[in-house]
Amino acid sequence: MKVGIIGLGLIGGSLGLGLRSRGHYILGISRHQETCTLACDKGIADEASVDFSLIQDAEVVFICTPIGAILPTVEKLQPILSPNTILTDVGSVKSAVVNAVTPLWSNFIGGHPMAGTAEQGITAAKPDLFPGTRYVLTPTEHTPSQAQKTVTELVQSLETEVIICPPEAHDQAVAWISHLPVFVSSSLIAASLQETDPEVAQLAQKLASSGFRDTSRVGGGNPELGVMMAKYNKEAVLRSLQVYQEQLETIKQVIEAENWDVLEMMLGQTKGARSRYNMTR
Amino acid sequence: MKVGIIGLGLIGGSLGLGLRSRGHYILGISRHQETCTLACDKGIADEASVDFSLIQDAEVVFICTPIGAILPTVEKLQPILSPNTILTDVGSVKSAVVNAVTPLWSNFIGGHPMAGTAEQGITAAKPDLFPGTRYVLTPTEHTPSQAQKTVTELVQSLETEVIICPPEAHDQAVAWISHLPVFVSSSLIAASLQETDPEVAQLAQKLASSGFRDTSRVGGGNPELGVMMAKYNKEAVLRSLQVYQEQLETIKQVIEAENWDVLEMMLGQTKGARSRYNMTR
């Protein structure tokens, strides 16, 4: 199958490596000629170009740009592609993308590969990024069944577990487990920085160990990514933050009231519940 | 030097192994005879007993019990020890301990070894627990200088970095970097559990990956430990929670107002600040 990939970073590059090694013919698009050259050298793409016309005959096109570039990309593709071409994206929020793209390109299905590494860009692309990971697809009632079938088979061929759900359910779920943690964690760092006693502030920095390291990790991540989560998943993020604030207020009141038995019960519940989360990657 | 160790768990046992291998004569005390036997077998202690009179000639005694047992232990030691005996403890909060113990035993200095493993108990004790870690000592104006000097030299001989600070500064610092993270992290799990849509709740559990895993880790820890932090460090924990709530409210308002530049600046600040924390262990 002729597969177009627009955006040859970690995800796009790894998709290229994986699909090409399974016999597909990969057409890569990047904004930068040097990335195109590298993509061909690394075996990510059979052909690569900065010119979108390269992919006019692709049967499926993966849009692997940052979220903000997905819609402009679809607009650029409209005059080039045949209506038979299936479009999919890899953005980490889905309602905003699906609602914006569907009116422009009906042969579309939203996707979100739950795979990543700390590194970014084409140099981080690797053939084994996907095996064993989950790949969410978010069809709506308007999604052509052939588009869902084709993209499902392609990403399953990369040994991913495909999860089908509505865009809104995806967005609320990732608000809980991916987006809320960023703001919870960032606020932890921000709060510690409010310490006004220099001796205490210095001690806190000196004594921080694995507990602070883990809890603050995602709050110390890429600011653009955090903004993207809030911007494109605003409603679900705000809903999660609201519920979180209520939980935190409850625990504060329990501590104020010295209800130690209740506090132990609450901490026991969260300890027990944590094991239900499937955190293999 | 004759060193008494009361409580032969991870910390007490590791202190015994470390100090004994450096030529000190270790007298171990446990509530359980089988722990005493094991302590001698493992080279943690030269002699061990359930009877406190064993340590009557010790020059220094480390109280390595849980925090709630420190004061009753000092009360049991009062009629047994000579006033020359230096007492120290290893509790993870200091003001409450120092304020309670000092009136009963003036030859006392509070301590907090910043070392640990996931496992607990005498079987987890190991000779290399301390090298490279920080060991906080919290003298007050009433602490005899000889007590500070002797305990400092003993714990430095275990290749720890000794940090001297007032009990109150220690407690506020650990509230920021150790205690607040527990309640922040536990509330994250508790909030996710509030999801009422079963499809979303199930998806959240299925899609959780490293971000949720790390941010929720300390919130899924030992409930008794969390209660201990809140109970014995209540003022500092509540103060930290209050400041944290204000930071979180600010970030929520910035998202509500769609001030994306401000949000990116805030996330950039916490990303930059995180590297100041010395999180080697």
Coordinates of C-alpha atoms in Angstrom, one line a residue, chain A residues 114 134 136 161 163-166 168-170 172-174 176-178 180-197 199-201 203-227 230-232 234 237-245 247-249 251-253 255-258 260-261 263-274 276-281, chain B residues 114 134 136 161 163-166 168-170 172-174 176-178 180-197 199-201 203-227 230-232 234 237-245 247-249 251-253 255-258 260-261 263-274 276-281:
Chain A
M114 CA 0.0 6.0 23.1
R134 CA -2.0 1.0 22.6
V136 CA -6.6 4.7 20.1
E161 CA -3.5 -3.0 20.6
I163 CA -8.7 0.7 21.2
I164 CA -11.9 2.1 19.6
C165 CA -13.8 4.9 21.4
P166 CA -15.6 8.2 20.8
E168 CA -15.0 12.8 23.8
A169 CA -14.4 9.6 25.9
H170 CA -10.7 9.6 24.8
Q172 CA -11.8 12.9 29.2
A173 CA -9.7 9.8 29.8
V174 CA -6.5 11.4 28.8
W176 CA -7.4 12.3 33.9
I177 CA -4.3 10.2 33.2
S178 CA -2.1 12.5 31.1
L180 CA -4.3 16.6 34.8
P181 CA -1.0 15.1 36.1
V182 CA 0.9 17.9 34.2
F183 CA -0.9 20.7 36.0
V184 CA -0.9 18.9 39.3
S185 CA 2.8 18.3 39.0
S186 CA 3.7 21.7 37.8
S187 CA 1.8 23.3 40.7
L188 CA 3.8 21.2 43.1
I189 CA 7.0 22.8 41.8
A190 CA 5.4 26.2 41.7
A191 CA 4.2 25.9 45.3
S192 CA 7.6 24.9 46.6
L193 CA 9.1 28.0 44.8
Q194 CA 6.8 30.2 47.0
E195 CA 8.8 29.4 50.1
T196 CA 10.0 32.8 51.4
D197 CA 12.5 31.5 54.0
E199 CA 17.1 28.5 54.5
V200 CA 14.0 26.3 54.0
A201 CA 14.0 26.9 50.2
L203 CA 17.1 22.8 52.3
A204 CA 14.1 21.7 50.2
Q205 CA 16.2 21.7 47.0
K206 CA 19.0 19.8 48.8
L207 CA 16.7 17.2 50.5
A208 CA 14.5 16.4 47.4
S209 CA 14.7 12.8 46.5
S210 CA 12.8 10.2 44.5
G211 CA 9.3 11.2 45.8
F212 CA 9.7 14.8 44.6
R213 CA 11.5 13.6 41.5
D214 CA 8.7 11.4 40.4
T215 CA 5.8 13.6 41.4
S216 CA 7.4 16.7 39.7
R217 CA 8.5 14.9 36.5
V218 CA 5.7 15.7 34.1
G219 CA 5.3 19.2 35.6
G220 CA 8.9 19.9 34.5
G221 CA 8.2 18.8 30.9
N222 CA 7.8 20.6 27.6
P223 CA 5.7 23.8 28.2
E224 CA 4.4 23.8 24.7
L225 CA 2.9 20.3 25.2
G226 CA 1.2 21.4 28.4
V227 CA -0.3 24.5 26.6
A230 CA -5.0 22.9 28.0
K231 CA -5.8 24.6 24.7
Y232 CA -7.2 21.7 22.7
K234 CA -9.9 22.7 27.7
V237 CA -9.0 19.5 31.6
L238 CA -11.0 22.1 33.6
R239 CA -13.5 19.5 34.6
S240 CA -10.7 17.3 35.9
L241 CA -9.0 20.2 37.7
Q242 CA -12.3 21.0 39.4
V243 CA -12.8 17.5 40.7
Y244 CA -9.2 17.4 41.7
Q245 CA -9.5 20.6 43.7
Q247 CA -10.5 16.0 46.5
L248 CA -7.5 18.0 47.7
E249 CA -9.8 20.3 49.8
I251 CA -7.9 15.8 52.3
K252 CA -6.9 19.2 53.7
Q253 CA -10.0 19.4 55.9
I255 CA -5.9 16.8 58.2
E256 CA -7.2 20.0 59.8
A257 CA -9.8 18.1 61.8
E258 CA -7.1 15.5 62.7
W260 CA -6.4 10.3 61.2
D261 CA -8.6 7.2 60.7
L263 CA -7.1 10.0 56.3
E264 CA -5.7 6.4 56.6
M265 CA -8.8 5.1 54.9
M266 CA -8.5 7.6 52.1
L267 CA -4.9 6.8 51.5
G268 CA -5.7 3.1 51.7
Q269 CA -8.3 3.6 49.0
T270 CA -5.9 5.4 46.6
K271 CA -3.2 2.8 47.3
G272 CA -5.6 0.0 46.4
A273 CA -7.1 1.8 43.4
R274 CA -3.7 2.6 41.8
R276 CA -6.1 -1.0 38.6
Y277 CA -4.3 1.4 36.2
N278 CA -2.5 -0.4 33.5
M279 CA 0.8 1.4 33.5
T280 CA 3.0 -0.9 31.5
R281 CA 4.5 1.8 29.4
Chain B
M114 CA 17.5 10.7 54.0
R134 CA 22.3 13.1 53.3
V136 CA 20.0 15.8 58.7
E161 CA 26.7 14.2 54.0
I163 CA 23.2 18.7 57.0
I164 CA 22.7 20.8 60.2
C165 CA 19.5 22.9 60.4
P166 CA 16.8 23.8 63.0
E168 CA 11.4 23.7 62.1
A169 CA 13.4 24.4 58.9
H170 CA 13.7 20.6 58.3
Q172 CA 8.9 22.8 56.4
A173 CA 11.5 21.6 53.8
V174 CA 10.3 18.0 54.0
W176 CA 7.5 20.6 50.4
I177 CA 9.5 17.8 48.9
S178 CA 8.3 14.7 50.7
L180 CA 3.0 17.5 50.1
P181 CA 3.8 15.2 47.1
V182 CA 2.0 12.4 48.9
F183 CA -1.3 14.3 49.3
V184 CA -1.0 15.9 45.8
S185 CA -0.4 12.4 44.3
S186 CA -3.1 10.7 46.4
S187 CA -5.7 13.3 45.3
L188 CA -4.8 12.7 41.7
I189 CA -5.8 9.0 42.0
A190 CA -8.9 10.0 44.1
A191 CA -10.0 12.5 41.5
S192 CA -9.7 10.0 38.6
L193 CA -11.9 7.6 40.7
Q194 CA -14.7 10.2 40.7
E195 CA -15.3 9.7 36.9
T196 CA -18.9 8.6 36.7
D197 CA -18.9 7.5 33.0
E199 CA -16.5 3.9 29.6
V200 CA -14.2 6.9 30.4
A201 CA -13.2 5.3 33.7
L203 CA -10.4 3.9 29.2
A204 CA -8.5 6.0 31.8
Q205 CA -7.3 2.9 33.5
K206 CA -6.3 1.3 30.2
L207 CA -4.5 4.3 28.7
A208 CA -2.6 5.3 31.9
S209 CA 1.2 5.2 31.2
S210 CA 4.4 6.6 32.6
G211 CA 3.0 10.1 33.3
F212 CA 0.2 8.8 35.5
R213 CA 2.5 6.1 37.0
D214 CA 5.1 8.6 38.2
T215 CA 2.7 11.3 39.4
S216 CA 0.6 8.8 41.3
R217 CA 3.4 6.7 42.8
V218 CA 3.8 8.3 46.2
G219 CA 0.0 8.7 46.5
G220 CA -0.2 4.9 46.2
G221 CA 2.3 4.3 49.1
N222 CA 1.9 3.2 52.7
P223 CA -1.2 4.9 54.2
E224 CA 0.3 4.7 57.7
L225 CA 3.3 6.7 56.5
G226 CA 1.1 9.4 55.0
V227 CA -0.9 9.7 58.2
A230 CA 0.2 14.7 58.5
K231 CA -0.1 14.0 62.2
Y232 CA 3.4 14.9 63.3
K234 CA 0.6 19.1 60.6
V237 CA 1.8 20.2 55.7
L238 CA -1.2 22.4 56.0
R239 CA 0.8 25.5 55.1
S240 CA 2.2 23.7 52.0
L241 CA -1.3 22.5 51.0
Q242 CA -2.7 26.0 51.3
V243 CA 0.1 27.5 49.0
Y244 CA -0.4 24.5 46.6
Q245 CA -4.1 25.2 46.4
Q247 CA -1.0 27.8 42.7
L248 CA -3.5 25.3 41.3
E249 CA -6.3 27.8 41.3
I251 CA -3.3 27.7 36.8
K252 CA -7.0 26.9 36.5
Q253 CA -7.9 30.5 36.1
I255 CA -6.6 28.0 31.5
E256 CA -10.2 29.3 31.9
A257 CA -9.1 32.7 30.6
E258 CA -7.2 31.0 27.7
W260 CA -1.9 30.6 26.7
D261 CA 1.2 32.8 26.7
L263 CA 0.4 29.3 30.9
E264 CA 3.5 28.6 28.7
M265 CA 5.5 31.0 30.9
M266 CA 4.3 29.3 34.1
L267 CA 5.1 25.8 32.7
G268 CA 8.5 27.2 31.5
Q269 CA 9.3 28.5 35.0
T270 CA 8.5 25.1 36.7
K271 CA 10.5 23.3 34.0
G272 CA 13.4 25.5 34.7
A273 CA 13.1 25.4 38.4
R274 CA 12.9 21.7 38.6
R276 CA 17.6 23.1 40.9
Y277 CA 16.3 20.3 43.0
N278 CA 19.1 17.8 43.9
M279 CA 17.3 14.5 43.3
T280 CA 20.1 12.1 43.1
R281 CA 18.5 9.5 45.4

